[in-house]
A tleap script that builds the chain and sets N, CA, C and O, in Angstrom:
source leaprc.protein.ff14SB
mol = sequence {
  NILE ARG ASP ALA GLN LEU LEU VAL ASN ARG
  VAL ALA VAL THR VAL ARG GLY VAL ASN ARG
  HIE ASP HIE SER SER THR GLY GLY LYS ALA
  VAL GLY ARG ASP LEU MET LEU LYS ASP ALA
  ARG LEU LEU LYS GLN LEU ASN PHE ASN ALA
  VAL ARG THR ALA HIE TYR PRO ASN ALA SER
  GLU TRP TYR ASP ILE CYS ASP ALA PHE GLY
  LEU TYR VAL VAL ASP GLU ALA ASN VAL GLU
  THR HIE GLY PHE PHE VAL LYS GLN ASP GLU
  GLY MET LEU ALA LYS ARG PRO GLY TRP ALA
  GLY ALA PHE VAL ALA CARG
}
set mol.1.N position { 0.861 -1.171 0.000 }
set mol.1.CA position { 0.000 0.000 0.000 }
set mol.1.C position { 0.903 1.227 0.000 }
set mol.1.O position { 1.783 1.359 0.850 }
set mol.2.N position { 0.684 2.111 -0.942 }
set mol.2.CA position { 1.441 3.362 -1.011 }
set mol.2.C position { 0.455 4.480 -1.322 }
set mol.2.O position { -0.344 4.384 -2.254 }
set mol.3.N position { 0.526 5.539 -0.525 }
set mol.3.CA position { -0.377 6.685 -0.695 }
set mol.3.C position { -1.835 6.238 -0.751 }
set mol.3.O position { -2.609 6.702 -1.588 }
set mol.4.N position { -2.193 5.335 0.149 }
set mol.4.CA position { -3.566 4.821 0.279 }
set mol.4.C position { -4.029 4.040 -0.951 }
set mol.4.O position { -5.232 3.893 -1.169 }
set mol.5.N position { -3.098 3.541 -1.749 }
set mol.5.CA position { -3.435 2.771 -2.952 }
set mol.5.C position { -2.847 1.364 -2.824 }
set mol.5.O position { -1.663 1.202 -2.529 }
set mol.6.N position { -3.683 0.355 -3.047 }
set mol.6.CA position { -3.218 -1.025 -3.035 }
set mol.6.C position { -2.426 -1.294 -4.306 }
set mol.6.O position { -2.900 -1.040 -5.413 }
set mol.7.N position { -1.211 -1.812 -4.132 }
set mol.7.CA position { -0.354 -2.151 -5.268 }
set mol.7.C position { -0.071 -3.646 -5.242 }
set mol.7.O position { 0.210 -4.214 -4.187 }
set mol.8.N position { -0.144 -4.272 -6.397 }
set mol.8.CA position { 0.260 -5.662 -6.559 }
set mol.8.C position { 1.330 -5.669 -7.637 }
set mol.8.O position { 1.074 -5.280 -8.777 }
set mol.9.N position { 2.522 -6.111 -7.279 }
set mol.9.CA position { 3.670 -6.042 -8.195 }
set mol.9.C position { 3.871 -4.623 -8.712 }
set mol.9.O position { 4.150 -4.410 -9.892 }
set mol.10.N position { 3.724 -3.660 -7.812 }
set mol.10.CA position { 3.906 -2.220 -8.087 }
set mol.10.C position { 2.856 -1.638 -9.037 }
set mol.10.O position { 3.032 -0.537 -9.558 }
set mol.11.N position { 1.776 -2.368 -9.260 }
set mol.11.CA position { 0.694 -1.893 -10.128 }
set mol.11.C position { -0.540 -1.643 -9.265 }
set mol.11.O position { -0.914 -2.488 -8.451 }
set mol.12.N position { -1.172 -0.486 -9.443 }
set mol.12.CA position { -2.372 -0.145 -8.674 }
set mol.12.C position { -3.504 -1.108 -9.011 }
set mol.12.O position { -3.737 -1.438 -10.174 }
set mol.13.N position { -4.202 -1.549 -7.968 }
set mol.13.CA position { -5.307 -2.487 -8.132 }
set mol.13.C position { -6.554 -1.892 -7.499 }
set mol.13.O position { -6.512 -1.398 -6.373 }
set mol.14.N position { -7.649 -1.939 -8.215 }
set mol.14.CA position { -8.946 -1.592 -7.657 }
set mol.14.C position { -9.657 -2.896 -7.320 }
set mol.14.O position { -9.860 -3.741 -8.191 }
set mol.15.N position { -10.028 -3.054 -6.076 }
set mol.15.CA position { -10.683 -4.278 -5.634 }
set mol.15.C position { -12.184 -4.136 -5.853 }
set mol.15.O position { -12.822 -3.208 -5.356 }
set mol.16.N position { -12.722 -5.072 -6.604 }
set mol.16.CA position { -14.170 -5.145 -6.840 }
set mol.16.C position { -14.623 -6.494 -6.312 }
set mol.16.O position { -14.461 -7.524 -6.967 }
set mol.17.N position { -15.190 -6.471 -5.124 }
set mol.17.CA position { -15.478 -7.740 -4.459 }
set mol.17.C position { -16.925 -7.944 -4.081 }
set mol.17.O position { -17.764 -7.047 -4.172 }
set mol.18.N position { -17.177 -9.157 -3.656 }
set mol.18.CA position { -18.513 -9.585 -3.274 }
set mol.18.C position { -18.380 -10.579 -2.119 }
set mol.18.O position { -17.360 -11.255 -1.991 }
set mol.19.N position { -19.406 -10.662 -1.287 }
set mol.19.CA position { -19.458 -11.659 -0.223 }
set mol.19.C position { -19.932 -12.988 -0.806 }
set mol.19.O position { -20.742 -13.016 -1.732 }
set mol.20.N position { -19.425 -14.079 -0.259 }
set mol.20.CA position { -19.878 -15.403 -0.694 }
set mol.20.C position { -20.030 -16.297 0.526 }
set mol.20.O position { -19.118 -16.425 1.342 }
set mol.21.N position { -21.186 -16.905 0.633 }
set mol.21.CA position { -21.426 -17.906 1.670 }
set mol.21.C position { -21.243 -19.271 1.031 }
set mol.21.O position { -21.780 -19.524 -0.048 }
set mol.22.N position { -20.504 -20.145 1.670 }
set mol.22.CA position { -20.286 -21.501 1.186 }
set mol.22.C position { -21.589 -22.271 1.419 }
set mol.22.O position { -21.749 -22.948 2.435 }
set mol.23.N position { -22.519 -22.157 0.460 }
set mol.23.CA position { -23.860 -22.725 0.650 }
set mol.23.C position { -24.444 -23.131 -0.690 }
set mol.23.O position { -24.256 -22.450 -1.698 }
set mol.24.N position { -25.140 -24.228 -0.689 }
set mol.24.CA position { -25.820 -24.728 -1.877 }
set mol.24.C position { -27.315 -24.821 -1.591 }
set mol.24.O position { -27.715 -25.205 -0.492 }
set mol.25.N position { -28.134 -24.475 -2.567 }
set mol.25.CA position { -29.589 -24.544 -2.371 }
set mol.25.C position { -30.067 -25.981 -2.222 }
set mol.25.O position { -31.135 -26.220 -1.659 }
set mol.26.N position { -29.298 -26.933 -2.713 }
set mol.26.CA position { -29.703 -28.337 -2.592 }
set mol.26.C position { -28.870 -29.105 -1.573 }
set mol.26.O position { -29.357 -30.065 -0.976 }
set mol.27.N position { -27.626 -28.697 -1.368 }
set mol.27.CA position { -26.745 -29.441 -0.469 }
set mol.27.C position { -26.445 -28.753 0.845 }
set mol.27.O position { -25.695 -29.281 1.666 }
set mol.28.N position { -27.024 -27.571 1.056 }
set mol.28.CA position { -26.740 -26.842 2.293 }
set mol.28.C position { -25.274 -26.448 2.354 }
set mol.28.O position { -24.760 -25.799 1.443 }
set mol.29.N position { -24.602 -26.842 3.430 }
set mol.29.CA position { -23.176 -26.503 3.606 }
set mol.29.C position { -22.260 -27.406 2.781 }
set mol.29.O position { -21.054 -27.167 2.717 }
set mol.30.N position { -22.809 -28.426 2.158 }
set mol.30.CA position { -22.008 -29.319 1.294 }
set mol.30.C position { -22.014 -28.740 -0.115 }
set mol.30.O position { -22.955 -28.953 -0.880 }
set mol.31.N position { -20.962 -28.013 -0.448 }
set mol.31.CA position { -20.854 -27.345 -1.746 }
set mol.31.C position { -19.848 -28.112 -2.603 }
set mol.31.O position { -18.679 -28.250 -2.245 }
set mol.32.N position { -20.325 -28.598 -3.726 }
set mol.32.CA position { -19.458 -29.370 -4.607 }
set mol.32.C position { -18.605 -28.499 -5.511 }
set mol.32.O position { -18.832 -27.297 -5.648 }
set mol.33.N position { -17.620 -29.138 -6.125 }
set mol.33.CA position { -16.689 -28.448 -7.017 }
set mol.33.C position { -17.407 -27.771 -8.174 }
set mol.33.O position { -17.038 -26.660 -8.557 }
set mol.34.N position { -18.418 -28.408 -8.736 }
set mol.34.CA position { -19.139 -27.825 -9.871 }
set mol.34.C position { -19.767 -26.482 -9.512 }
set mol.34.O position { -19.715 -25.539 -10.301 }
set mol.35.N position { -20.360 -26.393 -8.322 }
set mol.35.CA position { -20.973 -25.135 -7.899 }
set mol.35.C position { -19.898 -24.077 -7.619 }
set mol.35.O position { -20.087 -22.897 -7.913 }
set mol.36.N position { -18.774 -24.512 -7.049 }
set mol.36.CA position { -17.681 -23.567 -6.805 }
set mol.36.C position { -17.171 -22.989 -8.125 }
set mol.36.O position { -16.930 -21.786 -8.228 }
set mol.37.N position { -17.009 -23.843 -9.126 }
set mol.37.CA position { -16.566 -23.378 -10.444 }
set mol.37.C position { -17.591 -22.434 -11.062 }
set mol.37.O position { -17.230 -21.427 -11.673 }
set mol.38.N position { -18.858 -22.760 -10.903 }
set mol.38.CA position { -19.927 -21.895 -11.415 }
set mol.38.C position { -19.862 -20.524 -10.756 }
set mol.38.O position { -19.993 -19.501 -11.429 }
set mol.39.N position { -19.660 -20.502 -9.435 }
set mol.39.CA position { -19.548 -19.234 -8.703 }
set mol.39.C position { -18.360 -18.417 -9.210 }
set mol.39.O position { -18.486 -17.216 -9.450 }
set mol.40.N position { -17.207 -19.071 -9.373 }
set mol.40.CA position { -16.000 -18.362 -9.818 }
set mol.40.C position { -16.204 -17.804 -11.234 }
set mol.40.O position { -15.824 -16.667 -11.515 }
set mol.41.N position { -16.791 -18.592 -12.104 }
set mol.41.CA position { -17.045 -18.112 -13.477 }
set mol.41.C position { -17.985 -16.910 -13.476 }
set mol.41.O position { -17.767 -15.943 -14.207 }
set mol.42.N position { -19.022 -16.976 -12.658 }
set mol.42.CA position { -19.977 -15.876 -12.579 }
set mol.42.C position { -19.310 -14.606 -12.056 }
set mol.42.O position { -19.560 -13.513 -12.566 }
set mol.43.N position { -18.467 -14.749 -11.045 }
set mol.43.CA position { -17.756 -13.583 -10.512 }
set mol.43.C position { -16.910 -12.922 -11.599 }
set mol.43.O position { -16.913 -11.699 -11.736 }
set mol.44.N position { -16.194 -13.724 -12.363 }
set mol.44.CA position { -15.354 -13.173 -13.428 }
set mol.44.C position { -16.207 -12.543 -14.536 }
set mol.44.O position { -15.856 -11.487 -15.064 }
set mol.45.N position { -17.316 -13.184 -14.885 }
set mol.45.CA position { -18.211 -12.640 -15.919 }
set mol.45.C position { -18.756 -11.280 -15.517 }
set mol.45.O position { -18.972 -10.412 -16.363 }
set mol.46.N position { -18.976 -11.100 -14.218 }
set mol.46.CA position { -19.531 -9.843 -13.712 }
set mol.46.C position { -18.432 -8.844 -13.318 }
set mol.46.O position { -18.709 -7.834 -12.671 }
set mol.47.N position { -17.202 -9.132 -13.708 }
set mol.47.CA position { -16.051 -8.252 -13.499 }
set mol.47.C position { -15.654 -8.044 -12.042 }
set mol.47.O position { -15.114 -6.996 -11.688 }
set mol.48.N position { -15.917 -9.029 -11.204 }
set mol.48.CA position { -15.390 -8.991 -9.838 }
set mol.48.C position { -13.987 -9.571 -9.872 }
set mol.48.O position { -13.684 -10.446 -10.683 }
set mol.49.N position { -13.134 -9.078 -8.983 }
set mol.49.CA position { -11.787 -9.631 -8.886 }
set mol.49.C position { -11.456 -10.078 -7.462 }
set mol.49.O position { -10.323 -10.462 -7.172 }
set mol.50.N position { -12.459 -10.025 -6.574 }
set mol.50.CA position { -12.228 -10.393 -5.178 }
set mol.50.C position { -13.494 -10.992 -4.578 }
set mol.50.O position { -14.609 -10.705 -5.012 }
set mol.51.N position { -13.290 -11.828 -3.575 }
set mol.51.CA position { -14.416 -12.459 -2.888 }
set mol.51.C position { -14.077 -12.558 -1.404 }
set mol.51.O position { -12.943 -12.858 -1.032 }
set mol.52.N position { -15.074 -12.303 -0.567 }
set mol.52.CA position { -14.924 -12.431 0.886 }
set mol.52.C position { -15.651 -13.685 1.320 }
set mol.52.O position { -16.830 -13.865 1.016 }
set mol.53.N position { -14.950 -14.549 2.030 }
set mol.53.CA position { -15.593 -15.748 2.560 }
set mol.53.C position { -16.343 -15.340 3.824 }
set mol.53.O position { -15.735 -15.140 4.875 }
set mol.54.N position { -17.629 -15.221 3.720 }
set mol.54.CA position { -18.434 -14.633 4.780 }
set mol.54.C position { -18.570 -15.541 6.003 }
set mol.54.O position { -19.135 -16.632 5.928 }
set mol.55.N position { -18.046 -15.070 7.113 }
set mol.55.CA position { -18.239 -15.577 8.473 }
set mol.55.C position { -17.459 -16.812 8.863 }
set mol.55.O position { -17.365 -17.113 10.053 }
set mol.56.N position { -16.899 -17.535 7.922 }
set mol.56.CA position { -16.215 -18.771 8.280 }
set mol.56.C position { -15.318 -19.164 7.108 }
set mol.56.O position { -15.588 -18.779 5.970 }
set mol.57.N position { -14.268 -19.918 7.368 }
set mol.57.CA position { -13.428 -20.383 6.263 }
set mol.57.C position { -14.226 -21.308 5.348 }
set mol.57.O position { -15.104 -22.036 5.812 }
set mol.58.N position { -13.930 -21.281 4.073 }
set mol.58.CA position { -14.606 -22.135 3.090 }
set mol.58.C position { -13.826 -23.429 2.891 }
set mol.58.O position { -12.746 -23.613 3.453 }
set mol.59.N position { -14.389 -24.313 2.088 }
set mol.59.CA position { -13.707 -25.555 1.734 }
set mol.59.C position { -12.375 -25.200 1.070 }
set mol.59.O position { -12.297 -24.232 0.314 }
set mol.60.N position { -11.336 -25.974 1.348 }
set mol.60.CA position { -10.008 -25.660 0.826 }
set mol.60.C position { -9.977 -25.616 -0.697 }
set mol.60.O position { -9.175 -24.880 -1.272 }
set mol.61.N position { -10.818 -26.376 -1.350 }
set mol.61.CA position { -10.857 -26.381 -2.809 }
set mol.61.C position { -11.248 -25.010 -3.373 }
set mol.61.O position { -10.812 -24.638 -4.463 }
set mol.62.N position { -12.065 -24.264 -2.632 }
set mol.62.CA position { -12.490 -22.937 -3.086 }
set mol.62.C position { -11.284 -22.016 -3.281 }
set mol.62.O position { -11.245 -21.238 -4.234 }
set mol.63.N position { -10.304 -22.100 -2.382 }
set mol.63.CA position { -9.125 -21.242 -2.479 }
set mol.63.C position { -8.290 -21.590 -3.720 }
set mol.63.O position { -7.737 -20.704 -4.372 }
set mol.64.N position { -8.206 -22.871 -4.034 }
set mol.64.CA position { -7.495 -23.289 -5.250 }
set mol.64.C position { -8.199 -22.765 -6.497 }
set mol.64.O position { -7.549 -22.334 -7.449 }
set mol.65.N position { -9.521 -22.803 -6.488 }
set mol.65.CA position { -10.305 -22.306 -7.627 }
set mol.65.C position { -10.107 -20.797 -7.773 }
set mol.65.O position { -9.916 -20.297 -8.881 }
set mol.66.N position { -10.153 -20.082 -6.661 }
set mol.66.CA position { -9.927 -18.627 -6.713 }
set mol.66.C position { -8.552 -18.313 -7.272 }
set mol.66.O position { -8.397 -17.383 -8.063 }
set mol.67.N position { -7.563 -19.078 -6.867 }
set mol.67.CA position { -6.206 -18.881 -7.373 }
set mol.67.C position { -6.172 -19.113 -8.886 }
set mol.67.O position { -5.561 -18.336 -9.620 }
set mol.68.N position { -6.813 -20.158 -9.341 }
set mol.68.CA position { -6.824 -20.480 -10.775 }
set mol.68.C position { -7.547 -19.410 -11.595 }
set mol.68.O position { -7.181 -19.151 -12.742 }
set mol.69.N position { -8.571 -18.790 -11.007 }
set mol.69.CA position { -9.352 -17.777 -11.715 }
set mol.69.C position { -8.809 -16.359 -11.501 }
set mol.69.O position { -9.325 -15.404 -12.080 }
set mol.70.N position { -7.778 -16.223 -10.677 }
set mol.70.CA position { -7.210 -14.902 -10.427 }
set mol.70.C position { -8.073 -14.029 -9.540 }
set mol.70.O position { -8.118 -12.811 -9.718 }
set mol.71.N position { -8.757 -14.636 -8.590 }
set mol.71.CA position { -9.599 -13.890 -7.652 }
set mol.71.C position { -8.856 -13.676 -6.335 }
set mol.71.O position { -8.313 -14.620 -5.761 }
set mol.72.N position { -8.836 -12.435 -5.862 }
set mol.72.CA position { -8.320 -12.148 -4.533 }
set mol.72.C position { -9.330 -12.667 -3.518 }
set mol.72.O position { -10.536 -12.646 -3.765 }
set mol.73.N position { -8.830 -13.135 -2.371 }
set mol.73.CA position { -9.713 -13.676 -1.336 }
set mol.73.C position { -9.471 -12.941 -0.029 }
set mol.73.O position { -8.330 -12.795 0.412 }
set mol.74.N position { -10.544 -12.484 0.583 }
set mol.74.CA position { -10.509 -11.978 1.952 }
set mol.74.C position { -11.156 -13.076 2.780 }
set mol.74.O position { -12.371 -13.270 2.739 }
set mol.75.N position { -10.337 -13.781 3.524 }
set mol.75.CA position { -10.802 -14.940 4.281 }
set mol.75.C position { -11.183 -14.504 5.682 }
set mol.75.O position { -10.378 -13.898 6.390 }
set mol.76.N position { -12.378 -14.804 6.076 }
set mol.76.CA position { -12.869 -14.392 7.386 }
set mol.76.C position { -12.906 -15.581 8.327 }
set mol.76.O position { -13.401 -16.651 7.973 }
set mol.77.N position { -12.385 -15.390 9.518 }
set mol.77.CA position { -12.429 -16.436 10.537 }
set mol.77.C position { -13.745 -16.345 11.302 }
set mol.77.O position { -14.319 -15.266 11.444 }
set mol.78.N position { -14.205 -17.466 11.782 }
set mol.78.CA position { -15.449 -17.514 12.541 }
set mol.78.C position { -15.158 -17.182 14.005 }
set mol.78.O position { -15.012 -18.073 14.841 }
set mol.79.N position { -15.076 -15.885 14.297 }
set mol.79.CA position { -14.827 -15.463 15.673 }
set mol.79.C position { -15.919 -14.515 16.163 }
set mol.79.O position { -15.695 -13.713 17.070 }
set mol.80.N position { -17.077 -14.611 15.569 }
set mol.80.CA position { -18.175 -13.739 15.972 }
set mol.80.C position { -18.882 -14.302 17.192 }
set mol.80.O position { -18.924 -15.515 17.399 }
set mol.81.N position { -19.425 -13.423 17.981 }
set mol.81.CA position { -20.162 -13.864 19.164 }
set mol.81.C position { -21.575 -13.306 19.194 }
set mol.81.O position { -22.257 -13.388 20.215 }
set mol.82.N position { -22.021 -12.731 18.062 }
set mol.82.CA position { -23.393 -12.229 18.088 }
set mol.82.C position { -24.346 -13.411 18.250 }
set mol.82.O position { -24.063 -14.527 17.814 }
set mol.83.N position { -25.435 -13.146 18.862 }
set mol.83.CA position { -26.376 -14.215 19.170 }
set mol.83.C position { -26.119 -14.817 20.546 }
set mol.83.O position { -26.920 -15.615 21.035 }
set mol.84.N position { -25.018 -14.443 21.166 }
set mol.84.CA position { -24.694 -14.900 22.512 }
set mol.84.C position { -24.874 -13.710 23.436 }
set mol.84.O position { -23.990 -12.862 23.557 }
set mol.85.N position { -26.024 -13.658 24.084 }
set mol.85.CA position { -26.350 -12.494 24.908 }
set mol.85.C position { -26.249 -12.831 26.389 }
set mol.85.O position { -26.826 -13.811 26.860 }
set mol.86.N position { -25.512 -12.010 27.104 }
set mol.86.CA position { -25.476 -12.068 28.557 }
set mol.86.C position { -25.687 -10.636 29.022 }
set mol.86.O position { -24.872 -9.756 28.742 }
set mol.87.N position { -26.769 -10.410 29.721 }
set mol.87.CA position { -27.093 -9.063 30.199 }
set mol.87.C position { -27.110 -8.071 29.043 }
set mol.87.O position { -26.639 -6.942 29.178 }
set mol.88.N position { -27.657 -8.499 27.904 }
set mol.88.CA position { -27.779 -7.649 26.713 }
set mol.88.C position { -26.441 -7.156 26.170 }
set mol.88.O position { -26.388 -6.131 25.491 }
set mol.89.N position { -25.358 -7.879 26.465 }
set mol.89.CA position { -24.036 -7.502 25.988 }
set mol.89.C position { -23.619 -8.488 24.899 }
set mol.89.O position { -23.038 -9.537 25.178 }
set mol.90.N position { -23.927 -8.129 23.657 }
set mol.90.CA position { -23.705 -9.044 22.541 }
set mol.90.C position { -22.237 -9.424 22.349 }
set mol.90.O position { -21.947 -10.553 21.953 }
set mol.91.N position { -21.317 -8.518 22.616 }
set mol.91.CA position { -19.903 -8.791 22.409 }
set mol.91.C position { -19.166 -9.215 23.660 }
set mol.91.O position { -17.945 -9.078 23.742 }
set mol.92.N position { -19.892 -9.726 24.632 }
set mol.92.CA position { -19.318 -10.029 25.934 }
set mol.92.C position { -18.082 -10.930 25.833 }
set mol.92.O position { -17.070 -10.645 26.473 }
set mol.93.N position { -18.139 -12.000 25.053 }
set mol.93.CA position { -16.990 -12.902 24.971 }
set mol.93.C position { -15.779 -12.225 24.346 }
set mol.93.O position { -14.651 -12.428 24.793 }
set mol.94.N position { -16.009 -11.424 23.317 }
set mol.94.CA position { -14.904 -10.751 22.628 }
set mol.94.C position { -14.201 -9.730 23.515 }
set mol.94.O position { -13.048 -9.378 23.265 }
set mol.95.N position { -14.878 -9.263 24.533 }
set mol.95.CA position { -14.300 -8.264 25.437 }
set mol.95.C position { -13.503 -8.892 26.583 }
set mol.95.O position { -12.819 -8.180 27.318 }
set mol.96.N position { -13.582 -10.183 26.741 }
set mol.96.CA position { -12.916 -10.857 27.857 }
set mol.96.C position { -11.551 -11.385 27.417 }
set mol.96.O position { -11.477 -12.198 26.495 }
set mol.97.N position { -10.475 -10.939 28.058 }
set mol.97.CA position { -9.123 -11.387 27.687 }
set mol.97.C position { -8.958 -12.905 27.743 }
set mol.97.O position { -8.155 -13.460 26.994 }
set mol.98.N position { -9.691 -13.574 28.600 }
set mol.98.CA position { -9.585 -15.010 28.730 }
set mol.98.C position { -10.008 -15.781 27.483 }
set mol.98.O position { -9.674 -16.956 27.333 }
set mol.99.N position { -10.735 -15.124 26.595 }
set mol.99.CA position { -11.188 -15.763 25.353 }
set mol.99.C position { -10.243 -15.511 24.185 }
set mol.99.O position { -10.447 -16.061 23.102 }
set mol.100.N position { -9.209 -14.687 24.382 }
set mol.100.CA position { -8.297 -14.329 23.286 }
set mol.100.C position { -7.678 -15.551 22.629 }
set mol.100.O position { -7.606 -15.618 21.402 }
set mol.101.N position { -7.231 -16.512 23.415 }
set mol.101.CA position { -6.617 -17.722 22.857 }
set mol.101.C position { -7.548 -18.491 21.944 }
set mol.101.O position { -7.134 -18.974 20.890 }
set mol.102.N position { -8.805 -18.608 22.345 }
set mol.102.CA position { -9.782 -19.322 21.520 }
set mol.102.C position { -10.026 -18.600 20.207 }
set mol.102.O position { -10.141 -19.232 19.157 }
set mol.103.N position { -10.106 -17.278 20.264 }
set mol.103.CA position { -10.309 -16.506 19.028 }
set mol.103.C position { -9.115 -16.635 18.090 }
set mol.103.O position { -9.282 -16.852 16.890 }
set mol.104.N position { -7.918 -16.501 18.635 }
set mol.104.CA position { -6.716 -16.566 17.802 }
set mol.104.C position { -6.556 -17.963 17.195 }
set mol.104.O position { -6.117 -18.095 16.052 }
set mol.105.N position { -6.908 -18.994 17.948 }
set mol.105.CA position { -6.774 -20.375 17.460 }
set mol.105.C position { -7.713 -20.645 16.287 }
set mol.105.O position { -7.424 -21.503 15.453 }
set mol.106.N position { -8.824 -19.930 16.214 }
set mol.106.CA position { -9.774 -20.166 15.116 }
set mol.106.C position { -9.250 -19.546 13.862 }
set mol.106.O position { -9.895 -19.628 12.817 }
savepdb mol mol.pdb
quit
């Protein structure tokens, strides 16, 4: 990054990305290679060059496909605690130092 511009091999890059959930309408969380390839082709057809794995790491094959298609990946770890309410404090676990190891390990 130089002067607030992302550079790849000293060339300025504009990131055009989209969120992707590793999900199939027929297989649920079991996403096959054919659907992954379909997703990657669609992203390229629509001129996206990046994808964010929303909320959790995806199947390892997805990363190989992204590499083959030239897609940048923003990989998100599953370290969210929303939905876990104690005294209406949604981020309670994330605020406790004792949970740091568990978050980092994920």
